[in-house]
Short mmCIF file of C-alpha atoms in Angstrom, two decimals:
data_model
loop_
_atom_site.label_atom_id
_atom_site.label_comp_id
_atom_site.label_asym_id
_atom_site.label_seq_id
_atom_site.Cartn_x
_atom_site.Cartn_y
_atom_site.Cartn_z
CA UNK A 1213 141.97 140.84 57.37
CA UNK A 1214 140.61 141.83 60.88
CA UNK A 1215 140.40 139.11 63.43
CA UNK A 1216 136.95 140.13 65.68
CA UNK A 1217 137.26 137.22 68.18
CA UNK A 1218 139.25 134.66 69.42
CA UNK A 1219 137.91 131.58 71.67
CA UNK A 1220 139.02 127.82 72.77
CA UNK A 1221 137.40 124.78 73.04
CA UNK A 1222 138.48 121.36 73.17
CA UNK A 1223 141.77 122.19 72.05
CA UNK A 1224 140.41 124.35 69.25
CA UNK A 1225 140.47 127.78 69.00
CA UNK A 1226 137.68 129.62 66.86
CA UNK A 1227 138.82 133.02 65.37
CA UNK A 1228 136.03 134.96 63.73
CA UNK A 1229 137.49 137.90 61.03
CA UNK A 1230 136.32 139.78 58.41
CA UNK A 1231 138.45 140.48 54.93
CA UNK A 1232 136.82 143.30 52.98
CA UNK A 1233 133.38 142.96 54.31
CA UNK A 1234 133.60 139.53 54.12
CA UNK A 1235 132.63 137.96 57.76
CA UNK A 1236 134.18 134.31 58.25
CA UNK A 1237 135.56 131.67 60.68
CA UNK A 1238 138.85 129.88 61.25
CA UNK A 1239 139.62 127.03 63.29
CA UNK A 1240 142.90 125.68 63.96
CA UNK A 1241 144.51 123.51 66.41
CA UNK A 1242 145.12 125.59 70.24
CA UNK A 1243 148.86 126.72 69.85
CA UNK A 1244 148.95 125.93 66.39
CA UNK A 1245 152.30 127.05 65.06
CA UNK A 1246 154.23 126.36 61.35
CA UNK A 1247 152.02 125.63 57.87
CA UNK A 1248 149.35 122.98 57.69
CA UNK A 1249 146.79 121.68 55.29
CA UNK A 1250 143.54 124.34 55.17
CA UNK A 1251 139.91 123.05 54.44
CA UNK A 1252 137.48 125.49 53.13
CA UNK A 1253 133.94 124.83 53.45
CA UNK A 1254 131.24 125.90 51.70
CA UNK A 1255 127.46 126.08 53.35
CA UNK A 1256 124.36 125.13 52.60
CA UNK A 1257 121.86 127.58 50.81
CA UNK A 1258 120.21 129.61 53.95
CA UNK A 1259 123.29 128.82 56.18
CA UNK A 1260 125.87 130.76 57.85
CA UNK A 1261 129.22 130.00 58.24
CA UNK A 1262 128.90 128.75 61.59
CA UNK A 1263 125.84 126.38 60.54
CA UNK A 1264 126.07 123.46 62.80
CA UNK A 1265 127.32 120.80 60.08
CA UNK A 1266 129.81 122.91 59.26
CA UNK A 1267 131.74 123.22 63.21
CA UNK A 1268 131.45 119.27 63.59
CA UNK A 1269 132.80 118.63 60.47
CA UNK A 1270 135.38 121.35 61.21
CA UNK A 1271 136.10 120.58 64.87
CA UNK A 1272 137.25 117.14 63.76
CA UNK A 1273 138.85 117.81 60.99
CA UNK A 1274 140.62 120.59 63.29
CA UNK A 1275 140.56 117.70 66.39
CA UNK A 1276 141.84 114.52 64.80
CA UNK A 1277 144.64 115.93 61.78
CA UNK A 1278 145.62 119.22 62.98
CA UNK A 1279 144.24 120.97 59.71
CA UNK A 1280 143.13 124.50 59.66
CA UNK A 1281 139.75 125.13 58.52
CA UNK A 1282 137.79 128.22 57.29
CA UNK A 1283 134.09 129.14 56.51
CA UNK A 1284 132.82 132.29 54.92
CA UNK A 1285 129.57 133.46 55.01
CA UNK A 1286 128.03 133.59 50.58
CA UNK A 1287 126.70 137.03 49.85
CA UNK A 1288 123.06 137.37 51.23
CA UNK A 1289 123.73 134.60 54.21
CA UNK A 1290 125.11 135.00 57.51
CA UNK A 1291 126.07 138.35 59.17
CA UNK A 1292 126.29 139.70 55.34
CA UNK A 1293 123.69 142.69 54.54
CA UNK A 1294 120.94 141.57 52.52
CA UNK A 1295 121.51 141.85 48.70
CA UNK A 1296 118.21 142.98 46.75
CA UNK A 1297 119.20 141.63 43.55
CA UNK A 1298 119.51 137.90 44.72
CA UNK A 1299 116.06 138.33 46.73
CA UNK A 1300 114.44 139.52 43.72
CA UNK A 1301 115.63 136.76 41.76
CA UNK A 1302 114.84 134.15 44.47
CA UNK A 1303 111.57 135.95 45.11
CA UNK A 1304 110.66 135.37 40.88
CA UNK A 1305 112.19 131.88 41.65
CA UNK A 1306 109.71 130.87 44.56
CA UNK A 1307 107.08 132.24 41.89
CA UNK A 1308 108.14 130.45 39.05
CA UNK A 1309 108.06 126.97 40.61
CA UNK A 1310 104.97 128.04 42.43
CA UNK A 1311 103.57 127.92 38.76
CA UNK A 1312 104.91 124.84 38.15
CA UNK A 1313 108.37 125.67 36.97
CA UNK A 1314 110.99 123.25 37.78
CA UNK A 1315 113.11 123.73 40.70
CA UNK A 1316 116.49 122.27 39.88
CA UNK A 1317 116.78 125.18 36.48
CA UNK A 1318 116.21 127.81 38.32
CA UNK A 1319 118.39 126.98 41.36
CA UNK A 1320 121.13 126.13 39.25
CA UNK A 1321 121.09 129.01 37.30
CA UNK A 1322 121.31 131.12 40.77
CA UNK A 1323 124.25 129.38 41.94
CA UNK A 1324 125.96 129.90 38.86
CA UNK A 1325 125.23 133.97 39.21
CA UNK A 1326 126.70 134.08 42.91
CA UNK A 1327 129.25 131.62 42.00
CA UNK A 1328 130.89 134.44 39.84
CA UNK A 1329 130.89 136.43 42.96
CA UNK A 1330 132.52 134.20 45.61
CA UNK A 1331 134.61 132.36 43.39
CA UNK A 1332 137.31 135.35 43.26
CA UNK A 1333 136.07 136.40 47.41
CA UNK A 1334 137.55 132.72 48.35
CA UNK A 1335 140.33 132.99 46.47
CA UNK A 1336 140.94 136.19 48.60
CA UNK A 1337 140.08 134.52 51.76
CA UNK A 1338 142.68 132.03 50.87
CA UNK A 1339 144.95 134.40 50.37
CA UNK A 1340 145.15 136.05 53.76
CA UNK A 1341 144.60 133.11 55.22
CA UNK A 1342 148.05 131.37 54.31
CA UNK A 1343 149.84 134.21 55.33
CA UNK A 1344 149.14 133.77 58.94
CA UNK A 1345 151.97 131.93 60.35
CA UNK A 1346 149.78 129.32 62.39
CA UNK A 1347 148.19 128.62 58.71
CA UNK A 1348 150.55 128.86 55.88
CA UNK A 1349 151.09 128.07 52.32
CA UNK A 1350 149.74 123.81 52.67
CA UNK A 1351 147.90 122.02 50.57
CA UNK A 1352 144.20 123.16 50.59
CA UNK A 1353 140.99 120.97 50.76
CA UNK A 1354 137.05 122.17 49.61
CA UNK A 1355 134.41 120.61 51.24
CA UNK A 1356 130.72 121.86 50.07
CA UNK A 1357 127.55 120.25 49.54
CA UNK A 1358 123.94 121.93 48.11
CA UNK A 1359 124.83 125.26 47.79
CA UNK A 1360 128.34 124.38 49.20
CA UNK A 1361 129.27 121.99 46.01
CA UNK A 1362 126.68 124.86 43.69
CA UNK A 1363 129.58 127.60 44.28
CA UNK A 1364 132.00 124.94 44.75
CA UNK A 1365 132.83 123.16 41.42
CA UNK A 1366 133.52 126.63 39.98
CA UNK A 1367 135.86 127.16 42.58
CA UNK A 1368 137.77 124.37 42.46
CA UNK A 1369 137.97 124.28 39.02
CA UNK A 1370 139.35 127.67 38.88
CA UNK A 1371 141.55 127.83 41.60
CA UNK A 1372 145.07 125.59 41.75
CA UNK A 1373 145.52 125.29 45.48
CA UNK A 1374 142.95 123.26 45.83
CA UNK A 1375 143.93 119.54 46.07
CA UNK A 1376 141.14 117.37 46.81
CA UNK A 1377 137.36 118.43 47.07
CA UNK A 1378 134.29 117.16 48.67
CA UNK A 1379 131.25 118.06 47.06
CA UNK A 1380 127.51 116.52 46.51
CA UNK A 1381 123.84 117.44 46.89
CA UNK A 1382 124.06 119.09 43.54
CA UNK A 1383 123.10 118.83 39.68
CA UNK A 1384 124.78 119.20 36.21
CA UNK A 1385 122.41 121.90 35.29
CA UNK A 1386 124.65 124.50 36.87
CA UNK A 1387 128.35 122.89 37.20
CA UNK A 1388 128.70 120.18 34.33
CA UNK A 1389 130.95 122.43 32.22
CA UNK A 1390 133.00 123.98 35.03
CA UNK A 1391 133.03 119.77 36.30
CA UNK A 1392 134.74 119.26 33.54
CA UNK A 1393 137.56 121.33 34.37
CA UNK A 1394 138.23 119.61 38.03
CA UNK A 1395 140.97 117.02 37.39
CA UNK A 1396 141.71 116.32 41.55
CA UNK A 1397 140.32 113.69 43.50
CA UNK A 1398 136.77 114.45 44.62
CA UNK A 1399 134.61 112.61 46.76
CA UNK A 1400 130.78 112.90 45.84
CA UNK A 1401 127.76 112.22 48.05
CA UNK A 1402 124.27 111.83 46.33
CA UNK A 1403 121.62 111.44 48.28
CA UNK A 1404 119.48 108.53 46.46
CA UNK A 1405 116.07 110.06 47.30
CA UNK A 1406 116.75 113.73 47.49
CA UNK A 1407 113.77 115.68 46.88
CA UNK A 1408 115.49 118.91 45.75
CA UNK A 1409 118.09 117.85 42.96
CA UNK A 1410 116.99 114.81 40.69
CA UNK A 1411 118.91 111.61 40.89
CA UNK A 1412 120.05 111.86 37.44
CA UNK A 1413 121.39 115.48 37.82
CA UNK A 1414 123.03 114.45 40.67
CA UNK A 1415 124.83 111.04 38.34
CA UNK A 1416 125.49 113.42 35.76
CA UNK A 1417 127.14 116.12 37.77
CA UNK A 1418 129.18 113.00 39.05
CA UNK A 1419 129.80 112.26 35.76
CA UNK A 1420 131.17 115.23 33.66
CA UNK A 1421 133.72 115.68 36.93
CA UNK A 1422 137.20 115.00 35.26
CA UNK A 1423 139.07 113.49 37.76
CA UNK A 1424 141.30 110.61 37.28
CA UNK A 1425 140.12 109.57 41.12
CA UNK A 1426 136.77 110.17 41.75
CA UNK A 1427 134.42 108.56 43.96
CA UNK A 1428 130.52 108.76 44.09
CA UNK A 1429 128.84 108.08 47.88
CA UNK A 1430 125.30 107.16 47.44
CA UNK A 1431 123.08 106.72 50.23
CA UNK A 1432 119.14 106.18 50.53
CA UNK A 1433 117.53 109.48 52.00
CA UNK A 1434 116.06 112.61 51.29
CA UNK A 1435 118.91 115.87 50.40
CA UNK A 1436 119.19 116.17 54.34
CA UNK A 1437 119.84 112.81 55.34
CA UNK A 1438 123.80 112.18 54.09
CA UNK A 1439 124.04 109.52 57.04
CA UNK A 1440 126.59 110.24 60.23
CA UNK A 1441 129.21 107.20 58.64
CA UNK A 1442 130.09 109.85 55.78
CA UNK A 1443 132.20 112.16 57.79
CA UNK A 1444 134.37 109.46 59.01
CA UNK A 1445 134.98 108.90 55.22
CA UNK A 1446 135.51 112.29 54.49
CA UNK A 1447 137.98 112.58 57.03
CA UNK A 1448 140.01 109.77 55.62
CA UNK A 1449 140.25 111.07 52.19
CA UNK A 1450 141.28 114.34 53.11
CA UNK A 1451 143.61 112.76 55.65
CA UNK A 1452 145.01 110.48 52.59
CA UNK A 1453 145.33 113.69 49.97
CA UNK A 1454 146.32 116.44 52.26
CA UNK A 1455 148.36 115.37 54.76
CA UNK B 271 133.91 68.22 56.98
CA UNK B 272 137.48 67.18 56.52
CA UNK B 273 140.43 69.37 56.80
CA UNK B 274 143.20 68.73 54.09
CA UNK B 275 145.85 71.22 54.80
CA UNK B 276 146.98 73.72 57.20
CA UNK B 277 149.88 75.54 57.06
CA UNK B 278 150.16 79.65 58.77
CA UNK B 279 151.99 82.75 57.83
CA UNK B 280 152.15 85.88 59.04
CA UNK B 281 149.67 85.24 62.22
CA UNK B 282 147.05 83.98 59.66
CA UNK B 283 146.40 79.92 59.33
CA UNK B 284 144.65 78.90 56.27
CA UNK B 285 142.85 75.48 56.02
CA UNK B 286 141.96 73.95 53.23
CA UNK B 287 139.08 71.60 53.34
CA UNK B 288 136.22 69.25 51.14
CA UNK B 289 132.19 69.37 52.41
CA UNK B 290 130.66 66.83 50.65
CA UNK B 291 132.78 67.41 47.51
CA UNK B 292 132.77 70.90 48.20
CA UNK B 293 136.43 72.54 48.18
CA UNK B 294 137.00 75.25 50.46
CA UNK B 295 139.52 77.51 52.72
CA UNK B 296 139.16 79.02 55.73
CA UNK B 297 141.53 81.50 57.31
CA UNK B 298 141.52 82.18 61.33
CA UNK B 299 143.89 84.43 63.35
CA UNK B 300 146.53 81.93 64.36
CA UNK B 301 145.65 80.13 67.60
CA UNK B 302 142.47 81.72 67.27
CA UNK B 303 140.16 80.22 70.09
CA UNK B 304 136.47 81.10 70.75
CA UNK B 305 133.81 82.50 68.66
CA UNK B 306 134.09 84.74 66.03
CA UNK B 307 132.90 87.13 62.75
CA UNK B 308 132.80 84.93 60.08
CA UNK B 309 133.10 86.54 55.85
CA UNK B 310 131.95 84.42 53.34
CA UNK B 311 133.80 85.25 50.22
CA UNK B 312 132.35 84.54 46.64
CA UNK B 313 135.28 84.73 44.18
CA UNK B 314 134.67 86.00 39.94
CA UNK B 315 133.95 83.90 37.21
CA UNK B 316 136.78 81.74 35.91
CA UNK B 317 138.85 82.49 39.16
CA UNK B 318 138.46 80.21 42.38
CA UNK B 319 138.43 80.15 46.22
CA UNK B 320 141.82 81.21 46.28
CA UNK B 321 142.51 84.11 43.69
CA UNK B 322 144.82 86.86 44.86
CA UNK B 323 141.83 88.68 45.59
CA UNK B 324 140.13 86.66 47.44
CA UNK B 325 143.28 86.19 49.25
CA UNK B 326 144.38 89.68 50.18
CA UNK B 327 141.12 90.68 51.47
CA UNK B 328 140.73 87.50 53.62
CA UNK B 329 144.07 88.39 55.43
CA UNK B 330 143.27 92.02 56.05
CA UNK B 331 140.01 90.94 57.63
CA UNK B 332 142.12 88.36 59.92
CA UNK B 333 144.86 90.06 60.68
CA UNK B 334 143.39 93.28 61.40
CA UNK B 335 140.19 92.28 62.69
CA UNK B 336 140.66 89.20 64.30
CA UNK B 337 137.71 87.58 61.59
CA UNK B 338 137.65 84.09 60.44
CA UNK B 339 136.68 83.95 56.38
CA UNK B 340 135.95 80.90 54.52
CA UNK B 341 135.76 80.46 50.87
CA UNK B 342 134.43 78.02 48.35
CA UNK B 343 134.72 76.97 44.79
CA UNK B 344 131.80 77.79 42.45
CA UNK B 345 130.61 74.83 40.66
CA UNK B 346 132.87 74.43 37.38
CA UNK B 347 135.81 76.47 38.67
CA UNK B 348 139.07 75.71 40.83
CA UNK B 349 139.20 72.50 41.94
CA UNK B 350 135.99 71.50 41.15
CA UNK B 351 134.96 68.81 37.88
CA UNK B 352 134.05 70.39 34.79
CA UNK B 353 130.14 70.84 34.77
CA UNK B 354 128.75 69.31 31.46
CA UNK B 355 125.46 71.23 31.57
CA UNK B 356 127.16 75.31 32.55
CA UNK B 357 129.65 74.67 30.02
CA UNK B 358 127.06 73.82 27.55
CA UNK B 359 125.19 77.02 28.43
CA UNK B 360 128.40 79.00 28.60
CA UNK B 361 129.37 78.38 25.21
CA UNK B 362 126.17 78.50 23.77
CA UNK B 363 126.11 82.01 25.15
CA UNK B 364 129.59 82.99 23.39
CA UNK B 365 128.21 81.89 20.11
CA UNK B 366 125.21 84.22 21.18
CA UNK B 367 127.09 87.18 22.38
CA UNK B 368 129.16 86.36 19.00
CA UNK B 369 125.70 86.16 16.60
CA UNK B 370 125.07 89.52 18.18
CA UNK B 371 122.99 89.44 21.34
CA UNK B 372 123.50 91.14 24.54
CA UNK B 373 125.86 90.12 27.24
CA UNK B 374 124.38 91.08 29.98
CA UNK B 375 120.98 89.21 30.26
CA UNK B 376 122.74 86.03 29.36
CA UNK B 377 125.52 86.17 32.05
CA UNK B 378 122.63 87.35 34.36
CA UNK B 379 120.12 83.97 33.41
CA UNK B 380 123.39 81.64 34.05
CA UNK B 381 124.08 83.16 37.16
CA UNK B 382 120.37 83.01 38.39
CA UNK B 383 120.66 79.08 37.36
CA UNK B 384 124.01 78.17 39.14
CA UNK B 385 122.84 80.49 42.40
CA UNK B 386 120.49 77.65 42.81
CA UNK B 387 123.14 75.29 43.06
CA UNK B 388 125.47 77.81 45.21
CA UNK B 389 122.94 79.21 47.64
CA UNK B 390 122.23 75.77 49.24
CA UNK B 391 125.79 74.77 49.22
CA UNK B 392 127.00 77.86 51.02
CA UNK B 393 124.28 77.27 53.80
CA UNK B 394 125.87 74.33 54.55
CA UNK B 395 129.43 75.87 54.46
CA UNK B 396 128.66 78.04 56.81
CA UNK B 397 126.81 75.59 59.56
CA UNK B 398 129.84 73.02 59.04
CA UNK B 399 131.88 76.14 60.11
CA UNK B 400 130.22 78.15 62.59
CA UNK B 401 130.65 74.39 64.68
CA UNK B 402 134.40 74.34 64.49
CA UNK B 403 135.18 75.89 68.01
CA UNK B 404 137.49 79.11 66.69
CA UNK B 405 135.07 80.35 64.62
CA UNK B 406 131.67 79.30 66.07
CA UNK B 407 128.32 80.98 65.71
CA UNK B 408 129.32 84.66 65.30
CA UNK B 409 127.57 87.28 63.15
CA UNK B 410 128.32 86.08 59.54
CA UNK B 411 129.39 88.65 56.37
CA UNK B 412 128.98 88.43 52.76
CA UNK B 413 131.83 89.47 50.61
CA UNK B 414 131.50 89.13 46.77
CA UNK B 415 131.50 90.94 43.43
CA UNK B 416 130.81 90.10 39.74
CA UNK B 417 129.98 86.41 39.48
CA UNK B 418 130.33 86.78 43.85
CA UNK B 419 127.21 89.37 43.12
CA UNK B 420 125.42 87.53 41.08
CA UNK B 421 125.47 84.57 43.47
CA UNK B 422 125.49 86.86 46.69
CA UNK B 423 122.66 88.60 45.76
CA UNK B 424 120.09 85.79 46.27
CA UNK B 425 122.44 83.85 49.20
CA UNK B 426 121.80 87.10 51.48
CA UNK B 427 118.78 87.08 50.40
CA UNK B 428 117.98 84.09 51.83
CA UNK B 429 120.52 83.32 54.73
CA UNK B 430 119.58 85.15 57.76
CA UNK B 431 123.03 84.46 59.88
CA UNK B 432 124.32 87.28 57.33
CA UNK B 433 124.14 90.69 59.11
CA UNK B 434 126.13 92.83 56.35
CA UNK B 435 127.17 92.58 52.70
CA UNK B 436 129.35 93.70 50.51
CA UNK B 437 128.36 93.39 46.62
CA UNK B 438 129.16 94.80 43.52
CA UNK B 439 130.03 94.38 39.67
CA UNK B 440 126.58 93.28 39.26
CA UNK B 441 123.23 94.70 37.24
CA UNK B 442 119.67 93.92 38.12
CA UNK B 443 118.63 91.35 34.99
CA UNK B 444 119.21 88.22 37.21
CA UNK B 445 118.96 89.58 40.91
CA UNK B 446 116.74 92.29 40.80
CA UNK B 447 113.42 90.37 42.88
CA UNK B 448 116.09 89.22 45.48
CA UNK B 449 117.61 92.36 46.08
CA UNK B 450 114.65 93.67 47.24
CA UNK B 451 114.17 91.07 49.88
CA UNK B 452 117.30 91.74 51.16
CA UNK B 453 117.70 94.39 54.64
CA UNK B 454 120.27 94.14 56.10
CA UNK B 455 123.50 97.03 55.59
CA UNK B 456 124.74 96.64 52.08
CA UNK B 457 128.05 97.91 50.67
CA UNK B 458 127.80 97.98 47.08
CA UNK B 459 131.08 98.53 44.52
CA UNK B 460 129.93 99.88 41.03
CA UNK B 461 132.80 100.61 37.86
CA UNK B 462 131.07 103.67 36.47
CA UNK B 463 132.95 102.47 33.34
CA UNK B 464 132.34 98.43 33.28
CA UNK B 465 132.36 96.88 30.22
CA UNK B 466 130.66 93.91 31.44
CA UNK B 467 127.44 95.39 33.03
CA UNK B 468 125.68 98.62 31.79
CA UNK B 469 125.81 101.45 34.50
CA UNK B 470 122.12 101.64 34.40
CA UNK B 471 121.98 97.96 35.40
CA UNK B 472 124.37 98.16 38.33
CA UNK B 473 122.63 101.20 39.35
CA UNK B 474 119.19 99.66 38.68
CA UNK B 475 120.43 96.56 41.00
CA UNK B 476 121.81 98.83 44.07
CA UNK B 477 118.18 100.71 43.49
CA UNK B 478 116.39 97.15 44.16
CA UNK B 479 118.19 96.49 47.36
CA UNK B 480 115.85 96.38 49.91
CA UNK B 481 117.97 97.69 52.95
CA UNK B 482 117.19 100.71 54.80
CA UNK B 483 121.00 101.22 54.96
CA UNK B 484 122.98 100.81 51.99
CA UNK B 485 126.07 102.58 50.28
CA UNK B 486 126.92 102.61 46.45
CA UNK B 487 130.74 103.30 45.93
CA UNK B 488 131.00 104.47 42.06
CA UNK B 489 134.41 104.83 40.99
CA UNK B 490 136.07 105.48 37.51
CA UNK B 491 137.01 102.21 35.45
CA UNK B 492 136.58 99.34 33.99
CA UNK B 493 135.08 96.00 35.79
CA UNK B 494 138.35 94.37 37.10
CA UNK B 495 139.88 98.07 38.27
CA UNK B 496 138.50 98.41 41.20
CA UNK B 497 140.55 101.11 43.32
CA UNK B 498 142.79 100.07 46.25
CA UNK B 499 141.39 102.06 48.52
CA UNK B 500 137.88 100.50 48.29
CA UNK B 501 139.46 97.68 50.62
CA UNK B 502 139.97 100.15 53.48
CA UNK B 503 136.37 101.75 53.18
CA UNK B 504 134.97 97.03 53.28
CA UNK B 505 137.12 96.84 56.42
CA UNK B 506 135.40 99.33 58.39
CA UNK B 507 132.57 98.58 56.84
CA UNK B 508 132.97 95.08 58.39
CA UNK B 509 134.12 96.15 61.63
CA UNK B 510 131.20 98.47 62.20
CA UNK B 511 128.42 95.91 61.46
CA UNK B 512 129.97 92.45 62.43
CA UNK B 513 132.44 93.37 65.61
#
């Protein structure tokens, strides 16, 4: 892990690394010292890690509970090189619905080949991340929605340290049998009139999601629209299950 | 109006009172002066104006918030006479339900019957309170699941004074046409397990809700298992749109 920058703001400090080719971002308090809880969010499909829902939601998660938070930018995205197989297949996709394919097949079935890619890469960013001192071995949060919950439910189905998980914006096409495997507390946002992953998807993904403690967070709107009153809810469960 | 009790614990004074037979409670910060949010609370069938839910939620929204919230009891229930006519209907539904007919649209009809009783009523609960000088003519709230929906549903409708509402444990068979006249910020509390109303109804009803801003809250369980936390998410929900 090679730190690349470090800056301050607001009394948080922004460190960009990379970890095997990997770029990403951490955020912890200024003069953070000793382990705290560690969020790691997922972006939106043709985001970056820096994407600017992801630093608000950060910078008060950072601002108001002293958590450490991390971003990494998905294969293809970013500062990462282009990868030719993913365009190609993204390429057919465009095509495909073009012709009057369905979208939500063919996007799930894309998120479910990179998910087998960053699933084990965030699992190594983990790693190094709780062995910095400032960071440590806390409990860890996911946040991810659209892509972010697409290459999310694997993850946090397959990996133990996470405690709690945000996700929404996504389907059952892809995720419904790794859902099935998540048994912490998840918070779900489904955007009632999202144009890009059918409201039932979206219930059914909700659905097969194991958890004891789940909660679904509807709201009217189209996939973009997850009103501003959602954060202050996300900060509150994460506040409740991590700290 | 005519006040029959008062006694205060814990910084919150309860009243209990009779409007024109009508038996309710009101709770106000004690030595509240001035004007103030008012909740109206509409307790479950078979429970009354003071059930321990009704009660735990009014004091959060007093003590923490400073509100006043006033309660009444449904025709047929607490300390009001037996009803000849609803009783006759109720248990000519049981031997219904019993002969093999759906639950649902019968408890939805009844409801859609008594709300004609209920809606007036609680019009004229709230003028004979918004008068009493420590509550007076504040923005007004609507606070009620199950049989609270059912009756809610078409009292929001109609009463402009309320500016937010929270709803729930309901389906769209009985309130379906008023839902959709009502617009102002809904809250709405669905059991993604309820025995009592299909999910497709509840979801159907929080679909027909008018109201540019609404938020459906699905959690695991059955209809009386409502999570704790849900009160924490109706406080601020309060706060936001009333204070």
């Amino acid at each position: 892990m090679r730190f690349t920058s470090e800056e301050s703001s607001a009394g948080v400090c922004e460190q960009l690394f990379t970890l095997d080719e990997i770029p990403g971002v951490l955020w912890t308090p200024e003069g953070a010292a000793g382990t705290r809880p560690l969020i790691l969010m997922g972006h939106g499909g043709g985001e970056h890690k820096k994407a600017p829902g992801i630093v608000s939601h950060a910078h008060r998660f950072v601002a108001e509970y002293g958590f450490a938070v991390a971003a990494v930018d998905v294969p293809g995205h970013g500062d990462r090189p282009t990868e030719e197989e993913y365009n190609r297949i993204a390429a057919e996709n465009r095509a495909r619905v073009e012709a009057g394919e369905e979208l939500a097949p063919l996007v799930a079935g894309f998120q479910a080949l990179v998910a087998r890619q960053t699933v084990p890469e965030w699992q190594a960013v983990l790693d190094a991340i709780q062995r910095l001192e400032h960071v440590g071995a806390g409990p860890v949060g996911y946040w991810g929605v659209s892509l972010g919950c697409g290459l999310g439910v694997p993850f946090v189905a397959t990996e133990r340290r996470v405690r709690a998980a945000v996700l929404g914006l996504g389907g059952a096409l892809a995720s419904a049998s790794a859902a099935a495997k998540i048994s912490v507390p998840v918070e779900f946002l489904l955007q009632w009139d999202d144009e890009r992953v059918p409201r039932a998807q979206g219930l059914a993904l909700f659905d097969a999601i194991a958890s004891a403690e789940k909660t679904l967070h509807a709201n009217p709107g189209k996939h973009d629209e997850i009103p501003a009153f959602e954060i202050d809810s996300t900060l509150r469960f994460f506040a409740r299950h991590l700290s």
